[in-house]
XYZ file of C-alpha atoms in Angstrom:
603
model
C 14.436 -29.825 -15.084
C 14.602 -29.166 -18.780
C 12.806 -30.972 -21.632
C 13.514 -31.170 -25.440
C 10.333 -28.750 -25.969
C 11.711 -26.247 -23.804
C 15.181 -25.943 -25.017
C 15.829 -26.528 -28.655
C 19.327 -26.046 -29.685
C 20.048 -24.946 -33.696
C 19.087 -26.748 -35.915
C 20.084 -27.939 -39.898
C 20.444 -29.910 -42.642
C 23.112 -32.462 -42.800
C 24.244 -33.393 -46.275
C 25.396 -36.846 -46.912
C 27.099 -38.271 -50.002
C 26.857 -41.362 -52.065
C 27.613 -42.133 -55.472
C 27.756 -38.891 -56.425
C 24.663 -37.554 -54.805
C 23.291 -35.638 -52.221
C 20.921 -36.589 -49.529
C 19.665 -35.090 -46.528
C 18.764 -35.387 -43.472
C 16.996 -33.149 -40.680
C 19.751 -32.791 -37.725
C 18.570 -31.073 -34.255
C 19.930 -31.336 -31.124
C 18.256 -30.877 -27.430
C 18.746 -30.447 -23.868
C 16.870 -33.334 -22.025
C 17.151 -34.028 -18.386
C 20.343 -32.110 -18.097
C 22.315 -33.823 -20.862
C 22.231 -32.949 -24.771
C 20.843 -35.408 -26.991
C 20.043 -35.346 -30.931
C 18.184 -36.875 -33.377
C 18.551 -37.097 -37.125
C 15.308 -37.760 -39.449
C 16.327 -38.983 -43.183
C 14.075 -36.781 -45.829
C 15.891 -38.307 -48.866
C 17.676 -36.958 -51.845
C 18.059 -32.805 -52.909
C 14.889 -32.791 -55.090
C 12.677 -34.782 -52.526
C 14.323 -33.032 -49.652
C 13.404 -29.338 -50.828
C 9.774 -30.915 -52.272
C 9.464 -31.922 -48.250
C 10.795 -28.860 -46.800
C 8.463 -26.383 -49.181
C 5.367 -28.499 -47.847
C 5.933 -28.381 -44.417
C 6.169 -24.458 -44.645
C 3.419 -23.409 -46.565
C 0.815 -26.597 -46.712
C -1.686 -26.898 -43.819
C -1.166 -30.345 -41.880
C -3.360 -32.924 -41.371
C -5.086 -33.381 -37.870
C -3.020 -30.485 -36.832
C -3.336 -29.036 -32.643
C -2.477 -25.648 -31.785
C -1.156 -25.168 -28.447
C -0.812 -22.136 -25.731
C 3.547 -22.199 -26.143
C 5.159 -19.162 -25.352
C 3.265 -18.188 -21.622
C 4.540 -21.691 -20.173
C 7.535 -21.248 -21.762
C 8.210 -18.182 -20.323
C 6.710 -18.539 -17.147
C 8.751 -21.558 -16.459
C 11.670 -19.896 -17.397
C 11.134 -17.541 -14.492
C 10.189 -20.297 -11.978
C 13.113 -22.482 -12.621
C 15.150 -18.923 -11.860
C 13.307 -19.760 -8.244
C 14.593 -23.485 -8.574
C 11.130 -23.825 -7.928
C 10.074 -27.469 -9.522
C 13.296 -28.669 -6.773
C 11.549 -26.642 -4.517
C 8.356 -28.337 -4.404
C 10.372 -31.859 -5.109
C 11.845 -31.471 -2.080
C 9.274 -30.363 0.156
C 6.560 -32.867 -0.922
C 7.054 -36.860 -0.295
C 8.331 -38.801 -3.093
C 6.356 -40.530 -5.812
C 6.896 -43.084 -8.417
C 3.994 -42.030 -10.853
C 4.556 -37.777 -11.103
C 7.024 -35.665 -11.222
C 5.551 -33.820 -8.501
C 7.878 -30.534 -8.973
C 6.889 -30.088 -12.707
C 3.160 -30.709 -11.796
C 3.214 -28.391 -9.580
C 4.762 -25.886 -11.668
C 2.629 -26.509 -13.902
C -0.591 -26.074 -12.408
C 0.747 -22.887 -10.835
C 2.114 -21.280 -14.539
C -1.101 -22.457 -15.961
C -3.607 -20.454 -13.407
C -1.475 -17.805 -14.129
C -1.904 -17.548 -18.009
C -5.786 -19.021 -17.637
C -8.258 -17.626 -14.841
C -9.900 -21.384 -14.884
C -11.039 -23.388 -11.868
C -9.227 -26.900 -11.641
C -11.256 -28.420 -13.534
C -10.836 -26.136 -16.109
C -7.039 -26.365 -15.670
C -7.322 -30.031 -16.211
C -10.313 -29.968 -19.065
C -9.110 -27.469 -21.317
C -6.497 -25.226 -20.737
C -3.903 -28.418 -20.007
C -5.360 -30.182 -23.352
C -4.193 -26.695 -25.183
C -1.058 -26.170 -23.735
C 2.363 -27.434 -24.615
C 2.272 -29.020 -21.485
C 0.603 -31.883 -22.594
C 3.683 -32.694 -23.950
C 5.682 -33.049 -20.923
C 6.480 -36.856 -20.885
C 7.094 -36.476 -17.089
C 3.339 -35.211 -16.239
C 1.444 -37.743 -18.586
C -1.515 -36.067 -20.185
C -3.871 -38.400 -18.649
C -2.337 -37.743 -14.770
C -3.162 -34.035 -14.803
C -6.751 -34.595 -13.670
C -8.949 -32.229 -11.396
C -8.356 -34.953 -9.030
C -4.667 -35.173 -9.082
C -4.791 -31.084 -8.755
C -7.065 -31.365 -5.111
C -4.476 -34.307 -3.766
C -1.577 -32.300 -4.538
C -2.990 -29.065 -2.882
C -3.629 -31.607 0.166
C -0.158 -32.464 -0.064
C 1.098 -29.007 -0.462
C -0.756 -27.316 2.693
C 1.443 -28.535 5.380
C 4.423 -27.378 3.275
C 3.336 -24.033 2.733
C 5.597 -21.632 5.095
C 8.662 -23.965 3.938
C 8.098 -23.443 0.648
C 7.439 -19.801 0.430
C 10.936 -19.562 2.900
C 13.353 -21.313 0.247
C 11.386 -19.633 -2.434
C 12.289 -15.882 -1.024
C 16.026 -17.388 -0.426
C 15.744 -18.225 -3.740
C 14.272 -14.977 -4.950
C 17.454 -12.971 -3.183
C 19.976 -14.996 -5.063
C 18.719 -13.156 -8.294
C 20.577 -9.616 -9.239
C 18.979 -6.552 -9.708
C 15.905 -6.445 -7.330
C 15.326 -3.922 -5.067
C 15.045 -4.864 -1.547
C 15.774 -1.852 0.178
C 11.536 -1.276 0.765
C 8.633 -3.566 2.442
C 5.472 -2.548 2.621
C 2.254 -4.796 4.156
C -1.257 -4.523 3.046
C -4.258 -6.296 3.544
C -7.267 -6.784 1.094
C -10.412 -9.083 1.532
C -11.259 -11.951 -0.932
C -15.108 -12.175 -1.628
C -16.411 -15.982 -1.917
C -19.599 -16.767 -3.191
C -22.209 -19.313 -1.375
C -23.257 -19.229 2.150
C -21.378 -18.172 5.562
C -19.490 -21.313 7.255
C -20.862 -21.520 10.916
C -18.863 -18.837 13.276
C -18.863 -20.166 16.724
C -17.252 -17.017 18.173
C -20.097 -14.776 18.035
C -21.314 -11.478 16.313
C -19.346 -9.349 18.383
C -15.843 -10.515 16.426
C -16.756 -8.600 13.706
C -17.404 -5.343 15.906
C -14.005 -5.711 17.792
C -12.226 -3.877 15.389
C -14.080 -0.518 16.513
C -13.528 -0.927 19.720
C -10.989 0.149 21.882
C -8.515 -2.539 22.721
C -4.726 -2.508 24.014
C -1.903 -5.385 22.857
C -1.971 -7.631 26.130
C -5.504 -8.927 24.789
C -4.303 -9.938 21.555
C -2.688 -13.091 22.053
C -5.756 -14.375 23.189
C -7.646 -12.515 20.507
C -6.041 -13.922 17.853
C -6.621 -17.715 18.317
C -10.732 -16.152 17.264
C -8.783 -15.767 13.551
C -6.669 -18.763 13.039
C -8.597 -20.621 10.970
C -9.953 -19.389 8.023
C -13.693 -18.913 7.245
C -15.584 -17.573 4.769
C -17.624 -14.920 6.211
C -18.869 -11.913 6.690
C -17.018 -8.670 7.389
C -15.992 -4.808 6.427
C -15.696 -6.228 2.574
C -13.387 -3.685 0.685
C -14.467 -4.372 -3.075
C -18.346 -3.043 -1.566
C -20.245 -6.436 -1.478
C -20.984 -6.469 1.958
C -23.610 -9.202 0.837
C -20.683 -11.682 -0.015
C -19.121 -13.784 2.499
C -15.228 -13.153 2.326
C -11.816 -14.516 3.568
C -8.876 -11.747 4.061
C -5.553 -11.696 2.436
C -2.400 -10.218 4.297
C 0.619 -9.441 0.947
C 4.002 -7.775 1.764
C 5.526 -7.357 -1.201
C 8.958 -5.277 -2.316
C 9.855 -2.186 -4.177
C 9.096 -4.420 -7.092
C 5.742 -5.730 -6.742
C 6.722 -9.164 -5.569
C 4.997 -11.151 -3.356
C 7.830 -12.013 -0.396
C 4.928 -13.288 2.168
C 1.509 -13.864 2.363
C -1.141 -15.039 5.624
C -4.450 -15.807 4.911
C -7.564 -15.033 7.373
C -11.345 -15.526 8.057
C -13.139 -12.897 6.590
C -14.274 -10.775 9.735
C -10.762 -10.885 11.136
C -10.126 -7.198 11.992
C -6.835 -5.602 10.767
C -4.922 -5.149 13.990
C -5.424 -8.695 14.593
C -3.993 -9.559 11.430
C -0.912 -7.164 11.246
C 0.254 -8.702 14.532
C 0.047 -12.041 13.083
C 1.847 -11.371 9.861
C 4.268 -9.333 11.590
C 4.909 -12.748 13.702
C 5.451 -14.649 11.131
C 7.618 -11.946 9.340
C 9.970 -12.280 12.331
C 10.162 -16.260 12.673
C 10.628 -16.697 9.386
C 11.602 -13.935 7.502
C 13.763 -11.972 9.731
C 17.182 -13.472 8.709
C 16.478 -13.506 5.421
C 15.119 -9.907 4.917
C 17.620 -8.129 7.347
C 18.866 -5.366 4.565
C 15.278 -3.810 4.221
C 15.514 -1.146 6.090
C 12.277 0.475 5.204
C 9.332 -1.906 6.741
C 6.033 0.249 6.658
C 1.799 -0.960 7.268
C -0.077 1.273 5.529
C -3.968 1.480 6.063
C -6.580 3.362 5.361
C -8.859 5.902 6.935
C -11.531 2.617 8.455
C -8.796 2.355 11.343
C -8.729 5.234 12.578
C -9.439 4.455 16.169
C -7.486 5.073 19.597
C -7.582 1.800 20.433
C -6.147 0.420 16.992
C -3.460 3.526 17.015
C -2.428 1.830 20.329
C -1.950 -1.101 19.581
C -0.233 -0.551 16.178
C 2.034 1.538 18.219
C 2.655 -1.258 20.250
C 3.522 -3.312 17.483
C 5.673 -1.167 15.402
C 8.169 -0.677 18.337
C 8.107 -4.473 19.409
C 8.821 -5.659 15.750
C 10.858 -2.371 14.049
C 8.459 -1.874 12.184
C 6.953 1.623 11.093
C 3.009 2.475 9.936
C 1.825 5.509 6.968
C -2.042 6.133 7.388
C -4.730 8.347 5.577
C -6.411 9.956 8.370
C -9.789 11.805 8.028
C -9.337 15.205 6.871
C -12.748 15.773 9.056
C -10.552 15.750 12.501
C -10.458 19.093 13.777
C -6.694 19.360 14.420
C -6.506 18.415 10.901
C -9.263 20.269 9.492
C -7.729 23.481 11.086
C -4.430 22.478 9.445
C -5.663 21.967 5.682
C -7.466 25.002 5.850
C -4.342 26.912 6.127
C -3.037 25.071 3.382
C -2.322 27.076 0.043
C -1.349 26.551 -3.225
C 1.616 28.165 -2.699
C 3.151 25.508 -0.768
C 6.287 24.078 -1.087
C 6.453 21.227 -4.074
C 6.957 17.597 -3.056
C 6.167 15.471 -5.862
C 6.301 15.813 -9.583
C 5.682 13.227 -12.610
C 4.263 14.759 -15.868
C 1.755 17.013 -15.267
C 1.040 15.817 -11.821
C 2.118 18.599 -9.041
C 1.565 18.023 -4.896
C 2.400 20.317 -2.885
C 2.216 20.131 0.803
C 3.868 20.394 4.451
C 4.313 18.607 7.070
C 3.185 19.354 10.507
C 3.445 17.594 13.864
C 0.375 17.130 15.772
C -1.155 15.027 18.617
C -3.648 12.731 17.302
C -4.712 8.983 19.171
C -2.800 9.856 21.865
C 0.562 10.568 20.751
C 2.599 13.582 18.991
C 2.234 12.458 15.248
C 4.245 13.402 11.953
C 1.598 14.392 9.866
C 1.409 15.962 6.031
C -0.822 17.849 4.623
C -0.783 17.909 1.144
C -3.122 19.105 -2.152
C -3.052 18.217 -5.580
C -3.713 21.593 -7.624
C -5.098 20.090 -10.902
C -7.509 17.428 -8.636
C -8.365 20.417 -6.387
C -9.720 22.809 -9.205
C -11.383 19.517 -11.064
C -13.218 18.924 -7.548
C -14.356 22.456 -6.931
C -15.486 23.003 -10.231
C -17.835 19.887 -9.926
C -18.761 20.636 -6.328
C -19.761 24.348 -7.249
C -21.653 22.147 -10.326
C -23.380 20.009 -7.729
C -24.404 22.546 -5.442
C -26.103 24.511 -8.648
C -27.926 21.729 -9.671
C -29.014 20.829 -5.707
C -30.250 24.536 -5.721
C -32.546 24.100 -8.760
C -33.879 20.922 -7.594
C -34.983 22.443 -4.501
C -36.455 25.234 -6.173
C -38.313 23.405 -8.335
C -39.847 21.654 -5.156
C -40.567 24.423 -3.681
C -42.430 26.111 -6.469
C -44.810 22.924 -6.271
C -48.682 23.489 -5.084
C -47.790 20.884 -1.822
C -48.362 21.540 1.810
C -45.461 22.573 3.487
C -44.741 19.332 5.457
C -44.614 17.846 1.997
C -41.804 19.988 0.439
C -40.226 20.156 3.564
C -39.510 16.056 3.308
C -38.996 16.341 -0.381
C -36.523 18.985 0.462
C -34.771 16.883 3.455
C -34.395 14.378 1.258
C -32.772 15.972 -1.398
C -30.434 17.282 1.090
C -29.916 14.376 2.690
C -28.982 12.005 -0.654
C -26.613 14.648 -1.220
C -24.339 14.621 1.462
C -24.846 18.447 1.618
C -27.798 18.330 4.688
C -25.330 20.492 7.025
C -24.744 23.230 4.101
C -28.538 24.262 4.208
C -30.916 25.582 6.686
C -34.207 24.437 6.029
C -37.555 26.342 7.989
C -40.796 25.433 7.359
C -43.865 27.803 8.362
C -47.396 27.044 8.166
C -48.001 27.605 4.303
C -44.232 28.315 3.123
C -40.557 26.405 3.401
C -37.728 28.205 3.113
C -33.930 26.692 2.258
C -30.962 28.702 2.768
C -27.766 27.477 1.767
C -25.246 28.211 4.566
C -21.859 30.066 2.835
C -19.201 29.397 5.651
C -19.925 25.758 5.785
C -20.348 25.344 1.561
C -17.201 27.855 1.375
C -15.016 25.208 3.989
C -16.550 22.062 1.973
C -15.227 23.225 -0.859
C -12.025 24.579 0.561
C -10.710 20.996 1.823
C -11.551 19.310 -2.003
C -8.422 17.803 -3.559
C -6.382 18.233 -0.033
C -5.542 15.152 2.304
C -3.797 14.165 5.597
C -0.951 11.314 5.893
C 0.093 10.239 9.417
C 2.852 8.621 10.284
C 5.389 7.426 13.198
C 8.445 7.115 11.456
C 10.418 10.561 12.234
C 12.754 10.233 9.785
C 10.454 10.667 6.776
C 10.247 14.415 5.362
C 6.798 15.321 3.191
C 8.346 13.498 0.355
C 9.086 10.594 1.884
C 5.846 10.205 3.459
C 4.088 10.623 0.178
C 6.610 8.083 -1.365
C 5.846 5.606 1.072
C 1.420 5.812 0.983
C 1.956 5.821 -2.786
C 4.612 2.742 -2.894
C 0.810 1.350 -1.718
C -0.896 1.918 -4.935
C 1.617 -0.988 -6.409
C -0.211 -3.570 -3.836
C -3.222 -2.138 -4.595
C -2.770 -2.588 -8.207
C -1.645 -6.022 -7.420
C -4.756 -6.836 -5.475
C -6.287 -5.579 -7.994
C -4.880 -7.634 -11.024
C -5.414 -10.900 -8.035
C -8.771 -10.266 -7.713
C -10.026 -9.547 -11.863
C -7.673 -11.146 -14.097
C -6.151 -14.088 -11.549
C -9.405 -14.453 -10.291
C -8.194 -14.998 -7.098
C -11.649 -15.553 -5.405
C -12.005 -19.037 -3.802
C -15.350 -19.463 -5.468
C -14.924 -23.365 -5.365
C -13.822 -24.418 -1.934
C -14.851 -24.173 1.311
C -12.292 -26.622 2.958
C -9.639 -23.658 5.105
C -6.968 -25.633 3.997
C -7.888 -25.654 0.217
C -8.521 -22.026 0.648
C -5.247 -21.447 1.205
C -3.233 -23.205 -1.099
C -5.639 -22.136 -3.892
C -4.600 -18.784 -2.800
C -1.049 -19.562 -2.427
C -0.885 -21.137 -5.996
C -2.160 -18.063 -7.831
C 0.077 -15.910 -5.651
C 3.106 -18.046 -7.178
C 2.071 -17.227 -10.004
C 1.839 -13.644 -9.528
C 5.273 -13.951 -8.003
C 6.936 -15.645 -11.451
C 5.029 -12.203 -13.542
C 6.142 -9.852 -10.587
C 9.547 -11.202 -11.485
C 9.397 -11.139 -14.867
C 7.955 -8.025 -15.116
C 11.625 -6.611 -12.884
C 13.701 -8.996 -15.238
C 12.269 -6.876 -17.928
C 12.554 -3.584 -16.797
C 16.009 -3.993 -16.581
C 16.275 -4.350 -20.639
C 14.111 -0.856 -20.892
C 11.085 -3.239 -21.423
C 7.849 -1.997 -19.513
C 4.734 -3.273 -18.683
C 1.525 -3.407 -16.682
C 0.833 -6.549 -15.275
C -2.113 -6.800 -17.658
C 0.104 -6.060 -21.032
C 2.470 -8.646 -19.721
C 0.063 -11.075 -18.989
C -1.338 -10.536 -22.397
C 1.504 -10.478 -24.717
C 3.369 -13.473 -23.026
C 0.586 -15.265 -24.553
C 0.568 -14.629 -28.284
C 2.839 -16.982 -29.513
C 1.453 -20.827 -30.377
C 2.880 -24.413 -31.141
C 1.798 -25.952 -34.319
C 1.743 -29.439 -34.811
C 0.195 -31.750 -37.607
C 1.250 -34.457 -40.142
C 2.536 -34.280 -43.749
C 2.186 -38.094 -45.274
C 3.762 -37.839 -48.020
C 4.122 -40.667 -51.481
C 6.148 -43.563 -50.760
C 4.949 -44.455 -47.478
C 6.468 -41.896 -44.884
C 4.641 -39.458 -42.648
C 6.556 -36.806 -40.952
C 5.194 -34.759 -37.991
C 6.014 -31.483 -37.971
C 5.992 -28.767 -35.072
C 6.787 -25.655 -35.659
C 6.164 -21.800 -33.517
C 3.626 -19.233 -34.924
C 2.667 -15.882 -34.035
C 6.255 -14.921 -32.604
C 6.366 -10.981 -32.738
C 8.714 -8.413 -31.788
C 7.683 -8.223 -28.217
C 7.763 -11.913 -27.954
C 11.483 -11.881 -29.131
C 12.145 -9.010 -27.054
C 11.187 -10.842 -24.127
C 12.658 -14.165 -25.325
C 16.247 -12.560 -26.174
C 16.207 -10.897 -22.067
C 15.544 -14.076 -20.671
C 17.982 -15.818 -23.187
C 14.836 -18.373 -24.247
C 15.525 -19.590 -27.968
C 12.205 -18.372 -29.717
C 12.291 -20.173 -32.930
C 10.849 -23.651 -33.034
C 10.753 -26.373 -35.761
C 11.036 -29.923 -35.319
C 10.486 -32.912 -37.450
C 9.721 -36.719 -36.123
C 9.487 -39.438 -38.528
C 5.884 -41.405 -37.814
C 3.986 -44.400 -39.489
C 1.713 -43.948 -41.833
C -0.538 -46.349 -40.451
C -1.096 -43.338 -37.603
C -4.789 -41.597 -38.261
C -5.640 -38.573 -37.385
C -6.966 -39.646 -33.875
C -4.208 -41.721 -32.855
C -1.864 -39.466 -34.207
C -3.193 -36.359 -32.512
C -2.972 -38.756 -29.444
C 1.039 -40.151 -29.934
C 1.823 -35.941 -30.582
C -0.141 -35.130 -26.808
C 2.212 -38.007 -25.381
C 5.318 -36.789 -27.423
């Protein structure tokens, strides 16, 4: 649904004769619940007419409100792509007193644009907004309360409406869908564990050896979301956490999404999402061929391996890992590895070069590649040779100290020790003396497997550079987490309620979904970004409005668009937005500056 703030069509003056004179008059026309309505505002004859017009442009207005414009503009632009306002309409049980499609949409355009908590939203970021405008979401209804009951309303809903939004979503030309790839991340929360009536050992399981008939029952443990503890990715073990399953496309966009308690270990959760990738998504998504997990070196474990195995061939699916270069097959294998292997990747100045190999690892003949970075390799050395010069004075200097020997023997164990280096030195100590040797072979193979690394994978088809394609087609969902987690603030920091958890998590992925989109939309008109540019210059442009009373009794409010740059019309011409603004609405004069900055937040 459209508004007359949204879509403005041109604009002009409209001469009109009498007696032999000119008048004018301020014609505009505008799209308003689907049908085209204008308006004409009377400013009087050619002398008074250009007096008003030269006013409006360069004198300030009285009680005059800037508001956020161009971000919800845009952003809603993209979501209506989605039909998602009929999305939400249709899902959610009717009401007489909100649109609840356009709240919706609103609440989920502004958490993109403003990393606020709900009352925030509702406080200040709504009151600054051109939303406020929106005669269909009264200024006064979008309330922190009114947020919480529609997220109520909005949680049974949830795997309908992320179904007809991904129908949606295929409808739209130009996105790749020919790649899937699933990732998990955790979500720290702040405030105290909820009560976990399963035990300590959940959070163990994951370590432990387990095979795919004991999952079913394994997974009821994780249904529910908690916040608490687990193996916390951003390092805060000390924070309680939920965990976030994404599978997004070639494109960054978020197609599906689970949510789990934070200690839910990531076999468990991979089986889950790949059930609910099947019941729902499996129609929908037949033409991606390429369906990959990709994980990192924390699961390597037979039993995991096992049951990911188990998993890939029930549901089609196929897994990339990092595996620890410190397994001896692979150890052996990396060692061997020159820099005069073949080249499988180039950007810029970036060169990998690398081979595969296949060897049995977890129980089963694996494709595995073995790959090195030249430029990171020499950067490493150099600072490991660096580190190990620096160790070697340190230890000298202990040594040359007037201490008994059990003394510089700890001093010298420690050292060691905080250094990672403990099994690249022999250390004796005698009655008076201590001696440290370092030991060559072992500093000599340390340093030989810096800047190389091991991908594993099951998928048979993929030669060295498709295996490398795939792990790094990860570092777009880890950038995503990334931009969730700082600049979406995707942290539930204010609920504790697993329900509200999850819608608050589904909103700001919506959100993400409508800049993943735009972001592809762009792209296609040569215009690149980072999420974080994106974000930023969607923003720029503003929404004046103020009064102008002027002699003879009239007041005229005027709005008008500032700060409308080149990228902002850039953006506005590829989504085929109008980016020029200027209205004028004939007011009473009577109106002060209160209740006129009131009527303008009503419209």
């Amino acid at each position: 649904m459209s508004f007359s703030y949204i879509i403005i069509m041109p604009c002009s003056l409209t001469i009109h004769y009498r007696k032999n004179r000119k008048y004018y008059s301020f014609h505009s026309s505008f799209r308003e619940k689907g049908k085209v309505r204008s308006k004409e505002v009377y400013l009087g004859n050619e002398e008074t007419a250009l007096k008003l017009l030269v006013d409006f442009n360069t004198k300030k207005p009285a009680n005059e409100r800037l508001l956020s414009f161009s971000g919800e503009k845009i952003l809603s632009k993209v979501l209506e792509m989605l039909d998602f306002p009929k999305v939400i309409g249709d899902a959610l049980p009717k009401g007489p007193k909100l649109d609840a499609g356009r709240f919706v949409e609103m609440v989920v355009v502004e958490r993109a644009l403003n990393a606020f908590s709900k009352w925030g939203l509702a406080a200040n970021a709504h009151r600054e907004s051109i939303f406020s405008l929106d005669p269909s979401v009264p200024a006064g209804k979008f309330t922190e309360a009114n947020i919480y009951r529609y997220m109520d309303y909005l949680h049974p809903h949830l795997g309908t409406i992320q179904d007809s939004l991904v129908r949606n979503l295929l409808r739209i030309s130009g996105l790749e869908m020919s790649q899937l790839i699933v990732d998990g991340t955790s979500i720290s929360c702040f405030g105290n564990d909820e009560a976990d009536n399963e035990g300590e050992s959940n959070a163990e399981s994951e370590g432990e050896e387990s095979d795919s008939a004991g999952m079913a029952e394994g997974l009821d443990k994780y249904r529910e979301v908690k916040r608490v503890h687990g193996y916390n990715r951003d390092k805060r073990p000390d924070l309680a956490q939920v965990n976030l399953m994404l599978g997004v496309n070639d494109q960054s966009i978020p197609l599906f999404f689970q949510t789990f308690p934070g200690n839910a270990p990531d076999v468990y959760m991979f089986e889950a999402v790949l059930e609910k990738y099947q019941a729902h998504y499996s129609p929908i998504l037949a033409n991606i061929r390429n369906r990959y997990m990709v994980f990192d070196k924390g699961n390597n474990n037979p039993g995991n391996f096992r049951a990911l195995d188990a998993l890939c061939k029930k549901w089609q699916f196929h897994f990339v890992a990092s595996i620890r270069p410190s397994l001896v097959t692979v150890k052996k294998e990396l060692q061997a590895l020159t820099e005069e292997a073949p080249v499988i990747y180039t950007q810029k100045k970036t060169v990998v070069r690398g081979k595969t190999a296949t060897l049995r690892l977890y129980g089963a003949p694996r494709t595995v590649l073995l790959y090195l970075n030249k430029e990171i390799m020499h950067q490493k050395q150099a600072s490991f040779q660096e580190k190990v010069k620096l160790l070697e004075a340190e230890v000298t200097k202990v040594l040359a100290q007037d201490d008994p020997a059990r003394d510089k023997a700890r001093q010298v164990e420690g050292l060691l020790g905080r250094s990672g280096l403990r099994s690249c030195f022999e250390v004796q100590e005698q009655e008076d003396s201590v001696t440290c040797t370092p030991v060559k072979e072992k500093l000599d193979l340390k340093q030989n497997l810096l800047g190389k690394y091991a991908l594993m994978t099951d998928d048979t088809t993929l030669d060295a550079a498709g295996i490398l394609r795939i792990y790094k087609a990860t570092s777009v969902v880890e950038h995503e987490f990334h931009h969730l987690k700082s600049h979406l603030a995707i942290g539930p920091v204010f609920h504790r309620r697993p329900d509200r958890i999850e819608v608050h998590i589904a909103l700001i992925l919506w959100g993400m979904m409508a800049l993943a989109l735009l972001r592809c939309l762009l792209k296609q008109h040569s215009q690149d970004f980072t999420f974080e540019t994106l974000r930023a210059k969607i923003q720029k442009g503003h929404l004046s409005i103020g009064d102008h009373t002027c002699p003879g009794g009239k007041s005229y409010r005027i709005s008008k668009s500032l700060n409308v740059g080149k990228v902002l019309k850039a953006i506005y011409q590829a989504l085929k937005i109008k980016w020029e603004y200027f209205d004028i609405t004939l007011v009473p004069t009577t109106v002060n500056a209160k209740q006129g900055s009131k009527t303008s937040a009503q419209g």
